């Protein structure tokens, strides 16, 4: 084998190595993009959950003000209060759906509505078994 043939043989080996490296780089880039898309999706869901939670807090405050107004002698129409409570129910269901998608446990007991802490297997207030 002469020098020219050795050179072409070496260049061919180099080309094969570069092609393999390029294929590996593209595969790695694809995996990185998939991972980034998953993270971005989770962040979007967390933002949606935070917005729903904030909206629900506002509606709960409005309902509390309605109840307090009734207590102080300025009764709120029961239909108006029921409509507000239905809005809260819809928001709670949406928040539970988002939290389920994110793999989060509920932050309140489904039985009594008591606040739950991370790791609770039973409600601290009513004793209900949690999933």
PDB file of C-alpha atoms in Angstrom:
ATOM      1  CA  UNK A   1       0.000   0.000   0.000  1.00  0.00           C
ATOM      2  CA  UNK A   2       1.493   3.314  -1.018  1.00  0.00           C
ATOM      3  CA  UNK A   3       1.270   6.624   0.804  1.00  0.00           C
ATOM      4  CA  UNK A   4      -1.640   7.867  -1.260  1.00  0.00           C
ATOM      5  CA  UNK A   5      -3.714   4.782  -0.480  1.00  0.00           C
ATOM      6  CA  UNK A   6      -2.845   5.084   3.215  1.00  0.00           C
ATOM      7  CA  UNK A   7      -3.914   8.720   3.141  1.00  0.00           C
ATOM      8  CA  UNK A   8      -7.260   7.880   1.506  1.00  0.00           C
ATOM      9  CA  UNK A   9      -7.750   5.025   3.963  1.00  0.00           C
ATOM     10  CA  UNK A  10      -7.062   7.391   6.869  1.00  0.00           C
ATOM     11  CA  UNK A  11      -9.413  10.029   5.448  1.00  0.00           C
ATOM     12  CA  UNK A  12     -12.137   7.408   5.021  1.00  0.00           C
ATOM     13  CA  UNK A  13     -11.717   6.327   8.653  1.00  0.00           C
ATOM     14  CA  UNK A  14     -11.823   9.964   9.744  1.00  0.00           C
ATOM     15  CA  UNK A  15     -15.011  10.579   7.690  1.00  0.00           C
ATOM     16  CA  UNK A  16     -16.683   7.540   9.299  1.00  0.00           C
ATOM     17  CA  UNK A  17     -15.736   8.824  12.763  1.00  0.00           C
ATOM     18  CA  UNK A  18     -17.037  12.304  12.035  1.00  0.00           C
ATOM     19  CA  UNK A  19     -20.335  10.893  10.712  1.00  0.00           C
ATOM     20  CA  UNK A  20     -20.719   8.794  13.869  1.00  0.00           C
ATOM     21  CA  UNK A  21     -19.956  11.818  16.062  1.00  0.00           C
ATOM     22  CA  UNK A  22     -22.513  13.895  14.150  1.00  0.00           C
ATOM     23  CA  UNK A  23     -25.179  11.226  14.537  1.00  0.00           C
ATOM     24  CA  UNK A  24     -24.438  10.990  18.258  1.00  0.00           C
ATOM     25  CA  UNK A  25     -24.600  14.783  18.622  1.00  0.00           C
ATOM     26  CA  UNK A  26     -27.966  14.928  16.852  1.00  0.00           C
ATOM     27  CA  UNK A  27     -29.331  12.173  19.072  1.00  0.00           C
ATOM     28  CA  UNK A  28     -28.124  13.961  22.187  1.00  0.00           C
ATOM     29  CA  UNK A  29     -29.639  17.216  20.983  1.00  0.00           C
ATOM     30  CA  UNK A  30     -32.954  15.454  20.375  1.00  0.00           C
ATOM     31  CA  UNK A  31     -32.972  14.054  23.905  1.00  0.00           C
ATOM     32  CA  UNK A  32     -32.086  17.447  25.347  1.00  0.00           C
ATOM     33  CA  UNK A  33     -34.962  19.038  23.418  1.00  0.00           C
ATOM     34  CA  UNK A  34     -37.394  16.404  24.681  1.00  0.00           C
ATOM     35  CA  UNK A  35     -36.260  17.043  28.241  1.00  0.00           C
ATOM     36  CA  UNK A  36     -36.590  20.801  27.815  1.00  0.00           C
ATOM     37  CA  UNK A  37     -40.109  20.407  26.399  1.00  0.00           C
ATOM     38  CA  UNK A  38     -41.138  18.284  29.395  1.00  0.00           C
ATOM     39  CA  UNK A  39     -39.731  20.824  31.835  1.00  0.00           C
ATOM     40  CA  UNK A  40     -41.438  23.692  29.990  1.00  0.00           C
ATOM     41  CA  UNK A  41     -44.736  21.788  30.046  1.00  0.00           C
ATOM     42  CA  UNK A  42     -44.456  21.207  33.789  1.00  0.00           C
ATOM     43  CA  UNK A  43     -43.671  24.884  34.361  1.00  0.00           C
ATOM     44  CA  UNK A  44     -46.720  25.881  32.311  1.00  0.00           C
ATOM     45  CA  UNK A  45     -48.908  23.548  34.396  1.00  0.00           C
ATOM     46  CA  UNK A  46     -47.484  24.954  37.638  1.00  0.00           C
ATOM     47  CA  UNK A  47     -48.216  28.486  36.449  1.00  0.00           C
ATOM     48  CA  UNK A  48     -51.777  27.513  35.550  1.00  0.00           C
ATOM     49  CA  UNK A  49     -52.216  25.901  38.973  1.00  0.00           C
ATOM     50  CA  UNK A  50     -50.905  29.037  40.701  1.00  0.00           C
ATOM     51  CA  UNK A  51     -53.298  31.231  38.699  1.00  0.00           C
ATOM     52  CA  UNK A  52     -56.260  28.998  39.519  1.00  0.00           C
ATOM     53  CA  UNK A  53     -55.239  28.912  43.175  1.00  0.00           C
ATOM     54  CA  UNK A  54     -55.030  32.722  43.261  1.00  0.00           C
ATOM     55  CA  UNK A  55     -58.400  33.071  41.572  1.00  0.00           C
ATOM     56  CA  UNK A  56     -59.906  30.588  44.015  1.00  0.00           C
ATOM     57  CA  UNK A  57     -58.462  32.521  46.970  1.00  0.00           C
ATOM     58  CA  UNK A  58     -60.078  35.686  45.635  1.00  0.00           C
ATOM     59  CA  UNK A  59     -63.460  33.966  45.237  1.00  0.00           C
ATOM     60  CA  UNK A  60     -63.198  32.515  48.767  1.00  0.00           C
ATOM     61  CA  UNK A  61     -62.505  35.990  50.092  1.00  0.00           C
ATOM     62  CA  UNK A  62     -65.531  37.357  48.232  1.00  0.00           C
ATOM     63  CA  UNK A  63     -67.719  34.567  49.648  1.00  0.00           C
ATOM     64  CA  UNK A  64     -66.391  35.284  53.136  1.00  0.00           C
ATOM     65  CA  UNK A  65     -67.226  38.957  52.741  1.00  0.00           C
ATOM     66  CA  UNK A  66     -70.756  37.994  51.679  1.00  0.00           C
ATOM     67  CA  UNK A  67     -71.185  35.789  54.746  1.00  0.00           C
ATOM     68  CA  UNK A  68     -69.768  38.475  57.026  1.00  0.00           C
ATOM     69  CA  UNK A  69     -72.072  41.091  55.489  1.00  0.00           C
ATOM     70  CA  UNK A  70     -75.003  38.841  56.343  1.00  0.00           C
ATOM     71  CA  UNK A  71     -73.693  38.541  59.900  1.00  0.00           C
ATOM     72  CA  UNK A  72     -73.490  42.334  60.249  1.00  0.00           C
ATOM     73  CA  UNK A  73     -77.061  42.887  59.082  1.00  0.00           C
ATOM     74  CA  UNK A  74     -76.532  43.369  55.333  1.00  0.00           C
ATOM     75  CA  UNK A  75     -77.759  40.028  54.041  1.00  0.00           C
ATOM     76  CA  UNK A  76     -76.482  38.739  50.724  1.00  0.00           C
ATOM     77  CA  UNK A  77     -78.939  37.110  48.381  1.00  0.00           C
ATOM     78  CA  UNK A  78     -78.582  33.345  48.824  1.00  0.00           C
ATOM     79  CA  UNK A  79     -78.534  32.797  45.047  1.00  0.00           C
ATOM     80  CA  UNK A  80     -75.632  35.226  44.714  1.00  0.00           C
ATOM     81  CA  UNK A  81     -73.702  33.386  47.441  1.00  0.00           C
ATOM     82  CA  UNK A  82     -74.532  29.987  45.904  1.00  0.00           C
ATOM     83  CA  UNK A  83     -73.294  31.203  42.514  1.00  0.00           C
ATOM     84  CA  UNK A  84     -70.026  32.299  44.127  1.00  0.00           C
ATOM     85  CA  UNK A  85     -69.677  28.902  45.860  1.00  0.00           C
ATOM     86  CA  UNK A  86     -70.278  27.121  42.542  1.00  0.00           C
ATOM     87  CA  UNK A  87     -67.498  29.193  40.966  1.00  0.00           C
ATOM     88  CA  UNK A  88     -65.231  28.058  43.814  1.00  0.00           C
ATOM     89  CA  UNK A  89     -66.243  24.415  43.237  1.00  0.00           C
ATOM     90  CA  UNK A  90     -65.278  24.696  39.554  1.00  0.00           C
ATOM     91  CA  UNK A  91     -61.923  26.254  40.455  1.00  0.00           C
ATOM     92  CA  UNK A  92     -61.234  23.579  43.097  1.00  0.00           C
ATOM     93  CA  UNK A  93     -61.953  20.832  40.559  1.00  0.00           C
ATOM     94  CA  UNK A  94     -59.641  22.487  38.005  1.00  0.00           C
ATOM     95  CA  UNK A  95     -56.896  22.845  40.607  1.00  0.00           C
ATOM     96  CA  UNK A  96     -57.261  19.190  41.610  1.00  0.00           C
ATOM     97  CA  UNK A  97     -56.993  18.203  37.934  1.00  0.00           C
ATOM     98  CA  UNK A  98     -53.837  20.273  37.436  1.00  0.00           C
ATOM     99  CA  UNK A  99     -52.298  18.959  40.653  1.00  0.00           C
ATOM    100  CA  UNK A 100     -53.099  15.401  39.575  1.00  0.00           C
ATOM    101  CA  UNK A 101     -51.398  15.977  36.226  1.00  0.00           C
ATOM    102  CA  UNK A 102     -48.368  17.354  38.066  1.00  0.00           C
ATOM    103  CA  UNK A 103     -48.358  14.379  40.426  1.00  0.00           C
ATOM    104  CA  UNK A 104     -49.098  16.551  43.452  1.00  0.00           C
ATOM    105  CA  UNK A 105     -51.228  15.306  46.291  1.00  0.00           C
ATOM    106  CA  UNK A 106     -54.256  17.305  47.330  1.00  0.00           C
ATOM    107  CA  UNK A 107     -53.467  19.974  49.913  1.00  0.00           C
ATOM    108  CA  UNK A 108     -56.838  19.568  51.616  1.00  0.00           C
ATOM    109  CA  UNK A 109     -58.739  16.533  52.861  1.00  0.00           C
ATOM    110  CA  UNK A 110     -61.436  15.437  50.398  1.00  0.00           C
ATOM    111  CA  UNK A 111     -63.639  14.508  53.368  1.00  0.00           C
ATOM    112  CA  UNK A 112     -63.559  17.531  55.657  1.00  0.00           C
ATOM    113  CA  UNK A 113     -61.470  20.119  53.804  1.00  0.00           C
ATOM    114  CA  UNK A 114     -58.822  20.229  56.547  1.00  0.00           C
ATOM    115  CA  UNK A 115     -55.298  21.249  55.579  1.00  0.00           C
ATOM    116  CA  UNK A 116     -52.955  18.343  54.804  1.00  0.00           C
ATOM    117  CA  UNK A 117     -49.207  18.223  55.273  1.00  0.00           C
ATOM    118  CA  UNK A 118     -46.672  16.482  53.035  1.00  0.00           C
ATOM    119  CA  UNK A 119     -46.555  12.775  53.847  1.00  0.00           C
ATOM    120  CA  UNK A 120     -49.953  12.577  55.580  1.00  0.00           C
ATOM    121  CA  UNK A 121     -51.630   9.232  55.023  1.00  0.00           C
ATOM    122  CA  UNK A 122     -54.643  10.087  57.183  1.00  0.00           C
ATOM    123  CA  UNK A 123     -56.417  13.399  57.729  1.00  0.00           C
ATOM    124  CA  UNK A 124     -55.351  15.026  61.013  1.00  0.00           C
ATOM    125  CA  UNK A 125     -58.875  16.369  61.539  1.00  0.00           C
ATOM    126  CA  UNK A 126     -61.361  13.670  60.519  1.00  0.00           C
ATOM    127  CA  UNK A 127     -59.094  10.603  60.213  1.00  0.00           C
ATOM    128  CA  UNK A 128     -60.028   9.864  56.597  1.00  0.00           C
ATOM    129  CA  UNK A 129     -57.534   7.623  54.783  1.00  0.00           C
ATOM    130  CA  UNK A 130     -55.758   9.493  52.001  1.00  0.00           C
ATOM    131  CA  UNK A 131     -54.527   7.950  48.736  1.00  0.00           C
TER     132      UNK A 131
END
